[in-house]
Amino acid sequence: SQQGEEDPQALSIQEGENATMNCSYKTSINNLQWYRQNSGRGLVHLILIRSNEREKHSGRLRVTLDTSKKSSSLLITASRAADTASYFCATDAGVAGGFKTIFGAGTRLFVKA
Amino acid sequence: DGGITQSPKYLFRKEGQNVTLSCEQNLNHDAMYWYRQDPGQGLRLIYYSQIVNDFQKGDIAEGYSVSREKKESFPLTVTSAQKNPTAFYLCASSIFLSNTGELFFGEGSRLTVL
């Protein structure tokens, strides 16, 4: 089963609008990351938020983390057509030792010009 | 430019054939990973390697094999034992094995079984 699950599965908005994607996870975590994937390409790291952080910004991106609800959100402000991509959250599953970074199924964002 | 190079980008295979996907990195990263991506699903971990001559099975290692003879290279062989090999394969690396570090991805290899 997946640790992180994104919601919605797909999102279509107009250029200039804000896009919000959510990620829920099941077990406690040490950190949560967001990645972006253009169609048919590799993933690109966007931002990492640690379990003791509540909010983080990077340019037009704003990430929040609520560990009590086991959820995170990614907000893209003033979206552009170039933001069209799939967005994935990845969590570490809070496991000590080994490699346990698990990706969700992603949110497909389509920004209409 | 530093990065991860995967080849080939597209590969067609007949049933019963083994194929090897190449992954090379010049980032001087210790850790490397192979993921499989199917439509509508997240990435699933096949194998990972913390250091040269060492690798570990991920969640879906059956039907796959890897080697790590050089720090820069982590090839993946999809064997005939893999029942449903048609997928998009992604290679990644990180400075060291960590659940808190950024993963750097290649551009992927799309394998189609005919």
PDB file of C-alpha atoms in Angstrom:
ATOM      1  CA  SER A   1       0.000   0.000   0.000  1.00  0.00           C
ATOM      2  CA  GLN A   2       1.160   3.523  -0.657  1.00  0.00           C
ATOM      3  CA  GLN A   3       2.325   5.723   2.151  1.00  0.00           C
ATOM      4  CA  GLY A   4       1.363   8.966   0.434  1.00  0.00           C
ATOM      5  CA  GLU A   5      -1.767   9.551  -1.560  1.00  0.00           C
ATOM      6  CA  GLU A   6      -2.425  12.736  -3.485  1.00  0.00           C
ATOM      7  CA  ASP A   7      -5.755  14.422  -3.939  1.00  0.00           C
ATOM      8  CA  PRO A   8      -7.206  15.283  -6.375  1.00  0.00           C
ATOM      9  CA  GLN A   9      -6.028  12.799  -8.978  1.00  0.00           C
ATOM     10  CA  ALA A  10      -6.406  15.470 -11.657  1.00  0.00           C
ATOM     11  CA  LEU A  11      -6.881  19.214 -11.622  1.00  0.00           C
ATOM     12  CA  SER A  12      -7.632  21.613 -14.458  1.00  0.00           C
ATOM     13  CA  ILE A  13      -7.400  25.380 -13.937  1.00  0.00           C
ATOM     14  CA  GLN A  14      -6.988  28.592 -15.903  1.00  0.00           C
ATOM     15  CA  GLU A  15      -3.675  30.365 -16.152  1.00  0.00           C
ATOM     16  CA  GLY A  16      -3.299  32.836 -13.301  1.00  0.00           C
ATOM     17  CA  GLU A  17      -5.362  30.812 -10.837  1.00  0.00           C
ATOM     18  CA  ASN A  18      -3.895  29.072  -7.811  1.00  0.00           C
ATOM     19  CA  ALA A  19      -3.546  25.279  -7.735  1.00  0.00           C
ATOM     20  CA  THR A  20      -3.739  23.301  -4.511  1.00  0.00           C
ATOM     21  CA  MET A  21      -2.794  19.653  -4.229  1.00  0.00           C
ATOM     22  CA  ASN A  22      -3.007  17.550  -1.101  1.00  0.00           C
ATOM     23  CA  CYS A  23      -1.084  14.561   0.163  1.00  0.00           C
ATOM     24  CA  SER A  24      -2.167  12.263   2.966  1.00  0.00           C
ATOM     25  CA  TYR A  25       0.007   9.627   4.536  1.00  0.00           C
ATOM     26  CA  LYS A  26      -0.496   6.808   6.980  1.00  0.00           C
ATOM     27  CA  THR A  27       2.454   6.502   9.344  1.00  0.00           C
ATOM     28  CA  SER A  28       4.582   9.073  11.122  1.00  0.00           C
ATOM     29  CA  ILE A  29       7.295  10.667   9.024  1.00  0.00           C
ATOM     30  CA  ASN A  30      10.584  12.507   9.392  1.00  0.00           C
ATOM     31  CA  ASN A  31      10.125  14.542   6.229  1.00  0.00           C
ATOM     32  CA  LEU A  32       7.943  14.953   3.164  1.00  0.00           C
ATOM     33  CA  GLN A  33       9.077  15.948  -0.312  1.00  0.00           C
ATOM     34  CA  TRP A  34       7.273  17.190  -3.400  1.00  0.00           C
ATOM     35  CA  TYR A  35       8.410  16.365  -6.934  1.00  0.00           C
ATOM     36  CA  ARG A  36       7.240  17.437 -10.348  1.00  0.00           C
ATOM     37  CA  GLN A  37       7.168  15.320 -13.522  1.00  0.00           C
ATOM     38  CA  ASN A  38       6.553  16.636 -17.004  1.00  0.00           C
ATOM     39  CA  SER A  39       4.938  14.110 -19.309  1.00  0.00           C
ATOM     40  CA  GLY A  40       7.348  11.371 -20.324  1.00  0.00           C
ATOM     41  CA  ARG A  41      10.233  12.880 -18.355  1.00  0.00           C
ATOM     42  CA  GLY A  42      12.039  12.271 -15.090  1.00  0.00           C
ATOM     43  CA  LEU A  43      11.029  13.729 -11.739  1.00  0.00           C
ATOM     44  CA  VAL A  44      12.416  17.012 -10.468  1.00  0.00           C
ATOM     45  CA  HIS A  45      12.667  17.812  -6.776  1.00  0.00           C
ATOM     46  CA  LEU A  46      10.654  20.860  -5.706  1.00  0.00           C
ATOM     47  CA  ILE A  47      10.800  21.143  -1.952  1.00  0.00           C
ATOM     48  CA  LEU A  48      11.363  19.200   1.275  1.00  0.00           C
ATOM     49  CA  ILE A  49       9.584  19.929   4.540  1.00  0.00           C
ATOM     50  CA  ARG A  50      10.647  18.340   7.801  1.00  0.00           C
ATOM     51  CA  SER A  51       8.270  17.001  10.416  1.00  0.00           C
ATOM     52  CA  ASN A  52       9.040  19.890  12.777  1.00  0.00           C
ATOM     53  CA  GLU A  53       8.178  22.493  10.124  1.00  0.00           C
ATOM     54  CA  ARG A  54       4.665  23.704   9.391  1.00  0.00           C
ATOM     55  CA  GLU A  55       5.154  25.782   6.274  1.00  0.00           C
ATOM     56  CA  LYS A  56       7.792  26.360   3.650  1.00  0.00           C
ATOM     57  CA  HIS A  57       8.024  28.630   0.611  1.00  0.00           C
ATOM     58  CA  SER A  58       9.995  28.473  -2.597  1.00  0.00           C
ATOM     59  CA  GLY A  59       9.158  31.043  -5.249  1.00  0.00           C
ATOM     60  CA  ARG A  60       5.499  30.494  -6.229  1.00  0.00           C
ATOM     61  CA  LEU A  61       5.343  27.293  -4.205  1.00  0.00           C
ATOM     62  CA  ARG A  62       3.990  27.044  -0.702  1.00  0.00           C
ATOM     63  CA  VAL A  63       4.006  23.758   1.188  1.00  0.00           C
ATOM     64  CA  THR A  64       2.273  23.107   4.479  1.00  0.00           C
ATOM     65  CA  LEU A  65       2.517  20.110   6.748  1.00  0.00           C
ATOM     66  CA  ASP A  66       0.049  19.061   9.421  1.00  0.00           C
ATOM     67  CA  THR A  67       1.486  16.065  11.241  1.00  0.00           C
ATOM     68  CA  SER A  68      -1.591  15.740  13.465  1.00  0.00           C
ATOM     69  CA  LYS A  69      -3.724  15.145  10.362  1.00  0.00           C
ATOM     70  CA  LYS A  70      -0.937  13.339   8.519  1.00  0.00           C
ATOM     71  CA  SER A  71      -1.357  15.588   5.531  1.00  0.00           C
ATOM     72  CA  SER A  72       0.501  18.112   3.408  1.00  0.00           C
ATOM     73  CA  SER A  73      -0.554  20.554   0.741  1.00  0.00           C
ATOM     74  CA  LEU A  74       1.265  22.088  -2.190  1.00  0.00           C
ATOM     75  CA  LEU A  75       0.030  25.458  -3.395  1.00  0.00           C
ATOM     76  CA  ILE A  76       1.177  26.900  -6.708  1.00  0.00           C
ATOM     77  CA  THR A  77       0.239  30.556  -6.964  1.00  0.00           C
ATOM     78  CA  ALA A  78      -0.427  32.448 -10.195  1.00  0.00           C
ATOM     79  CA  SER A  79      -0.169  29.280 -12.260  1.00  0.00           C
ATOM     80  CA  ARG A  80       1.264  29.256 -15.762  1.00  0.00           C
ATOM     81  CA  ALA A  81       0.764  26.905 -18.674  1.00  0.00           C
ATOM     82  CA  ALA A  82       4.317  25.680 -18.042  1.00  0.00           C
ATOM     83  CA  ASP A  83       3.202  24.375 -14.633  1.00  0.00           C
ATOM     84  CA  THR A  84       1.247  21.647 -16.421  1.00  0.00           C
ATOM     85  CA  ALA A  85       2.735  18.431 -15.025  1.00  0.00           C
ATOM     86  CA  SER A  86       2.188  15.673 -12.498  1.00  0.00           C
ATOM     87  CA  TYR A  87       3.068  16.404  -8.889  1.00  0.00           C
ATOM     88  CA  PHE A  88       4.086  13.697  -6.426  1.00  0.00           C
ATOM     89  CA  CYS A  89       4.593  13.677  -2.703  1.00  0.00           C
ATOM     90  CA  ALA A  90       7.193  11.355  -1.221  1.00  0.00           C
ATOM     91  CA  THR A  91       7.480  10.370   2.413  1.00  0.00           C
ATOM     92  CA  ASP A  92      10.113   8.495   4.336  1.00  0.00           C
ATOM     93  CA  ALA A  93       7.643   6.310   6.240  1.00  0.00           C
ATOM     94  CA  GLY A  94       9.501   7.156   9.449  1.00  0.00           C
ATOM     95  CA  VAL A  95      11.570   3.989   9.237  1.00  0.00           C
ATOM     96  CA  ALA A  96      15.044   4.016  10.737  1.00  0.00           C
ATOM     97  CA  GLY A  97      17.715   2.442   8.583  1.00  0.00           C
ATOM     98  CA  GLY A  98      17.464   1.352   4.996  1.00  0.00           C
ATOM     99  CA  PHE A  99      15.705   3.278   2.270  1.00  0.00           C
ATOM    100  CA  LYS A 100      11.987   3.802   2.634  1.00  0.00           C
ATOM    101  CA  THR A 101      11.072   6.845   0.573  1.00  0.00           C
ATOM    102  CA  ILE A 102       7.665   6.096  -0.904  1.00  0.00           C
ATOM    103  CA  PHE A 103       5.901   8.026  -3.658  1.00  0.00           C
ATOM    104  CA  GLY A 104       2.199   8.629  -4.023  1.00  0.00           C
ATOM    105  CA  ALA A 105       0.262   8.198  -7.280  1.00  0.00           C
ATOM    106  CA  GLY A 106       0.445  11.912  -8.092  1.00  0.00           C
ATOM    107  CA  THR A 107      -1.864  14.756  -9.070  1.00  0.00           C
ATOM    108  CA  ARG A 108      -2.041  15.634 -12.753  1.00  0.00           C
ATOM    109  CA  LEU A 109      -2.289  19.396 -13.135  1.00  0.00           C
ATOM    110  CA  PHE A 110      -3.401  20.980 -16.374  1.00  0.00           C
ATOM    111  CA  VAL A 111      -3.134  24.756 -16.675  1.00  0.00           C
ATOM    112  CA  LYS A 112      -5.085  26.223 -19.579  1.00  0.00           C
ATOM    113  CA  ALA A 113      -3.650  29.281 -21.293  1.00  0.00           C
TER     114      ALA A 113
ATOM    115  CA  ASP B   1      26.793  19.242 -17.161  1.00  0.00           C
ATOM    116  CA  GLY B   2      26.275  16.922 -14.226  1.00  0.00           C
ATOM    117  CA  GLY B   3      23.363  14.592 -14.251  1.00  0.00           C
ATOM    118  CA  ILE B   4      21.959  11.159 -14.842  1.00  0.00           C
ATOM    119  CA  THR B   5      21.820   9.614 -18.284  1.00  0.00           C
ATOM    120  CA  GLN B   6      19.478   6.761 -19.071  1.00  0.00           C
ATOM    121  CA  SER B   7      19.533   4.810 -22.311  1.00  0.00           C
ATOM    122  CA  PRO B   8      17.842   3.836 -24.431  1.00  0.00           C
ATOM    123  CA  LYS B   9      14.867   6.186 -24.139  1.00  0.00           C
ATOM    124  CA  TYR B  10      12.614   3.719 -25.935  1.00  0.00           C
ATOM    125  CA  LEU B  11      13.071  -0.045 -26.095  1.00  0.00           C
ATOM    126  CA  PHE B  12      10.987  -2.800 -27.617  1.00  0.00           C
ATOM    127  CA  ARG B  13      11.361  -6.381 -26.578  1.00  0.00           C
ATOM    128  CA  LYS B  14       9.897  -9.664 -27.594  1.00  0.00           C
ATOM    129  CA  GLU B  15       8.542 -11.918 -24.905  1.00  0.00           C
ATOM    130  CA  GLY B  16      11.201 -14.178 -23.453  1.00  0.00           C
ATOM    131  CA  GLN B  17      14.067 -11.789 -24.059  1.00  0.00           C
ATOM    132  CA  ASN B  18      16.197 -10.155 -21.410  1.00  0.00           C
ATOM    133  CA  VAL B  19      16.953  -6.461 -21.807  1.00  0.00           C
ATOM    134  CA  THR B  20      19.358  -4.175 -19.992  1.00  0.00           C
ATOM    135  CA  LEU B  21      18.666  -0.529 -19.258  1.00  0.00           C
ATOM    136  CA  SER B  22      21.645   1.715 -18.747  1.00  0.00           C
ATOM    137  CA  CYS B  23      22.002   4.352 -16.032  1.00  0.00           C
ATOM    138  CA  GLU B  24      25.105   6.507 -15.696  1.00  0.00           C
ATOM    139  CA  GLN B  25      25.668   9.438 -13.337  1.00  0.00           C
ATOM    140  CA  ASN B  26      28.490  11.962 -13.097  1.00  0.00           C
ATOM    141  CA  LEU B  27      27.295  13.578  -9.887  1.00  0.00           C
ATOM    142  CA  ASN B  28      29.677  11.555  -7.721  1.00  0.00           C
ATOM    143  CA  HIS B  29      26.699  10.224  -5.777  1.00  0.00           C
ATOM    144  CA  ASP B  30      27.076   7.124  -3.674  1.00  0.00           C
ATOM    145  CA  ALA B  31      23.461   5.937  -3.810  1.00  0.00           C
ATOM    146  CA  MET B  32      21.518   4.915  -6.896  1.00  0.00           C
ATOM    147  CA  TYR B  33      17.993   3.624  -7.396  1.00  0.00           C
ATOM    148  CA  TRP B  34      15.699   2.058  -9.975  1.00  0.00           C
ATOM    149  CA  TYR B  35      11.980   2.751 -10.030  1.00  0.00           C
ATOM    150  CA  ARG B  36       9.155   1.478 -12.173  1.00  0.00           C
ATOM    151  CA  GLN B  37       6.235   3.735 -13.093  1.00  0.00           C
ATOM    152  CA  ASP B  38       2.936   2.474 -14.473  1.00  0.00           C
ATOM    153  CA  PRO B  39       0.114   4.734 -15.716  1.00  0.00           C
ATOM    154  CA  GLY B  40      -1.868   6.270 -12.891  1.00  0.00           C
ATOM    155  CA  GLN B  41       0.443   4.879 -10.249  1.00  0.00           C
ATOM    156  CA  GLY B  42       3.283   6.232  -8.231  1.00  0.00           C
ATOM    157  CA  LEU B  43       6.866   5.105  -8.465  1.00  0.00           C
ATOM    158  CA  ARG B  44       7.672   1.672  -7.128  1.00  0.00           C
ATOM    159  CA  LEU B  45      11.182   0.830  -5.989  1.00  0.00           C
ATOM    160  CA  ILE B  46      12.876  -2.075  -7.758  1.00  0.00           C
ATOM    161  CA  TYR B  47      16.430  -2.024  -6.430  1.00  0.00           C
ATOM    162  CA  TYR B  48      18.762   0.406  -4.741  1.00  0.00           C
ATOM    163  CA  SER B  49      22.475   0.585  -4.116  1.00  0.00           C
ATOM    164  CA  GLN B  50      24.172   2.378  -1.260  1.00  0.00           C
ATOM    165  CA  ILE B  51      27.713   1.874  -2.486  1.00  0.00           C
ATOM    166  CA  VAL B  52      29.756   0.057  -5.110  1.00  0.00           C
ATOM    167  CA  ASN B  53      29.361  -3.736  -5.073  1.00  0.00           C
ATOM    168  CA  ASP B  54      26.329  -3.515  -2.824  1.00  0.00           C
ATOM    169  CA  PHE B  55      22.635  -3.431  -3.689  1.00  0.00           C
ATOM    170  CA  GLN B  56      19.348  -4.234  -2.015  1.00  0.00           C
ATOM    171  CA  LYS B  57      15.960  -5.379  -3.223  1.00  0.00           C
ATOM    172  CA  GLY B  58      13.142  -2.896  -3.221  1.00  0.00           C
ATOM    173  CA  ASP B  59       9.429  -3.595  -3.168  1.00  0.00           C
ATOM    174  CA  ILE B  60       9.152  -5.213  -6.615  1.00  0.00           C
ATOM    175  CA  ALA B  61      12.527  -6.847  -7.335  1.00  0.00           C
ATOM    176  CA  GLU B  62      11.191 -10.124  -8.764  1.00  0.00           C
ATOM    177  CA  GLY B  63      12.126 -10.533 -12.423  1.00  0.00           C
ATOM    178  CA  TYR B  64      14.825  -7.843 -12.279  1.00  0.00           C
ATOM    179  CA  SER B  65      18.559  -7.861 -11.628  1.00  0.00           C
ATOM    180  CA  VAL B  66      21.168  -5.152 -11.135  1.00  0.00           C
ATOM    181  CA  SER B  67      24.890  -4.704 -10.710  1.00  0.00           C
ATOM    182  CA  ARG B  68      27.015  -1.924  -9.233  1.00  0.00           C
ATOM    183  CA  GLU B  69      30.570  -2.504 -10.389  1.00  0.00           C
ATOM    184  CA  LYS B  70      31.349   1.190 -10.742  1.00  0.00           C
ATOM    185  CA  LYS B  71      30.181   4.167  -8.740  1.00  0.00           C
ATOM    186  CA  GLU B  72      28.901   5.862 -11.887  1.00  0.00           C
ATOM    187  CA  SER B  73      26.894   2.983 -13.295  1.00  0.00           C
ATOM    188  CA  PHE B  74      23.838   1.024 -12.136  1.00  0.00           C
ATOM    189  CA  PRO B  75      22.379  -1.022 -15.011  1.00  0.00           C
ATOM    190  CA  LEU B  76      19.036  -2.782 -14.671  1.00  0.00           C
ATOM    191  CA  THR B  77      18.268  -6.055 -16.448  1.00  0.00           C
ATOM    192  CA  VAL B  78      14.652  -6.915 -17.038  1.00  0.00           C
ATOM    193  CA  THR B  79      14.568 -10.680 -17.316  1.00  0.00           C
ATOM    194  CA  SER B  80      12.092 -12.979 -18.997  1.00  0.00           C
ATOM    195  CA  ALA B  81      10.855 -13.859 -15.506  1.00  0.00           C
ATOM    196  CA  GLN B  82       9.246 -10.433 -15.200  1.00  0.00           C
ATOM    197  CA  LYS B  83       5.626 -11.145 -16.093  1.00  0.00           C
ATOM    198  CA  ASN B  84       4.542  -7.625 -17.002  1.00  0.00           C
ATOM    199  CA  PRO B  85       7.622  -5.635 -17.980  1.00  0.00           C
ATOM    200  CA  THR B  86       5.967  -2.958 -20.103  1.00  0.00           C
ATOM    201  CA  ALA B  87       6.489   0.228 -18.085  1.00  0.00           C
ATOM    202  CA  PHE B  88       8.434   3.446 -17.712  1.00  0.00           C
ATOM    203  CA  TYR B  89      11.692   2.915 -15.806  1.00  0.00           C
ATOM    204  CA  LEU B  90      13.368   5.690 -13.888  1.00  0.00           C
ATOM    205  CA  CYS B  91      16.876   5.740 -12.464  1.00  0.00           C
ATOM    206  CA  ALA B  92      17.785   8.114  -9.647  1.00  0.00           C
ATOM    207  CA  SER B  93      20.726   8.961  -7.444  1.00  0.00           C
ATOM    208  CA  SER B  94      21.428  10.796  -4.208  1.00  0.00           C
ATOM    209  CA  ILE B  95      24.572  11.955  -2.463  1.00  0.00           C
ATOM    210  CA  PHE B  96      24.248   9.095  -0.019  1.00  0.00           C
ATOM    211  CA  LEU B  97      21.539   6.681   1.036  1.00  0.00           C
ATOM    212  CA  SER B  98      19.103   8.776   2.983  1.00  0.00           C
ATOM    213  CA  ASN B  99      15.417   9.307   3.406  1.00  0.00           C
ATOM    214  CA  THR B 100      15.962  13.030   3.808  1.00  0.00           C
ATOM    215  CA  GLY B 101      17.955  13.793   0.722  1.00  0.00           C
ATOM    216  CA  GLU B 102      16.918  14.951  -2.706  1.00  0.00           C
ATOM    217  CA  LEU B 103      16.695  12.331  -5.418  1.00  0.00           C
ATOM    218  CA  PHE B 104      18.029  13.262  -8.846  1.00  0.00           C
ATOM    219  CA  PHE B 105      16.263  11.477 -11.687  1.00  0.00           C
ATOM    220  CA  GLY B 106      17.179  10.552 -15.215  1.00  0.00           C
ATOM    221  CA  GLU B 107      14.795  11.084 -18.113  1.00  0.00           C
ATOM    222  CA  GLY B 108      13.548   7.518 -18.057  1.00  0.00           C
ATOM    223  CA  SER B 109      13.432   4.516 -20.377  1.00  0.00           C
ATOM    224  CA  ARG B 110      10.146   3.279 -21.789  1.00  0.00           C
ATOM    225  CA  LEU B 111      10.088  -0.480 -22.306  1.00  0.00           C
ATOM    226  CA  THR B 112       7.404  -2.098 -24.438  1.00  0.00           C
ATOM    227  CA  VAL B 113       7.020  -5.840 -24.756  1.00  0.00           C
ATOM    228  CA  LEU B 114       5.621  -6.887 -28.111  1.00  0.00           C
TER     229      LEU B 114
END
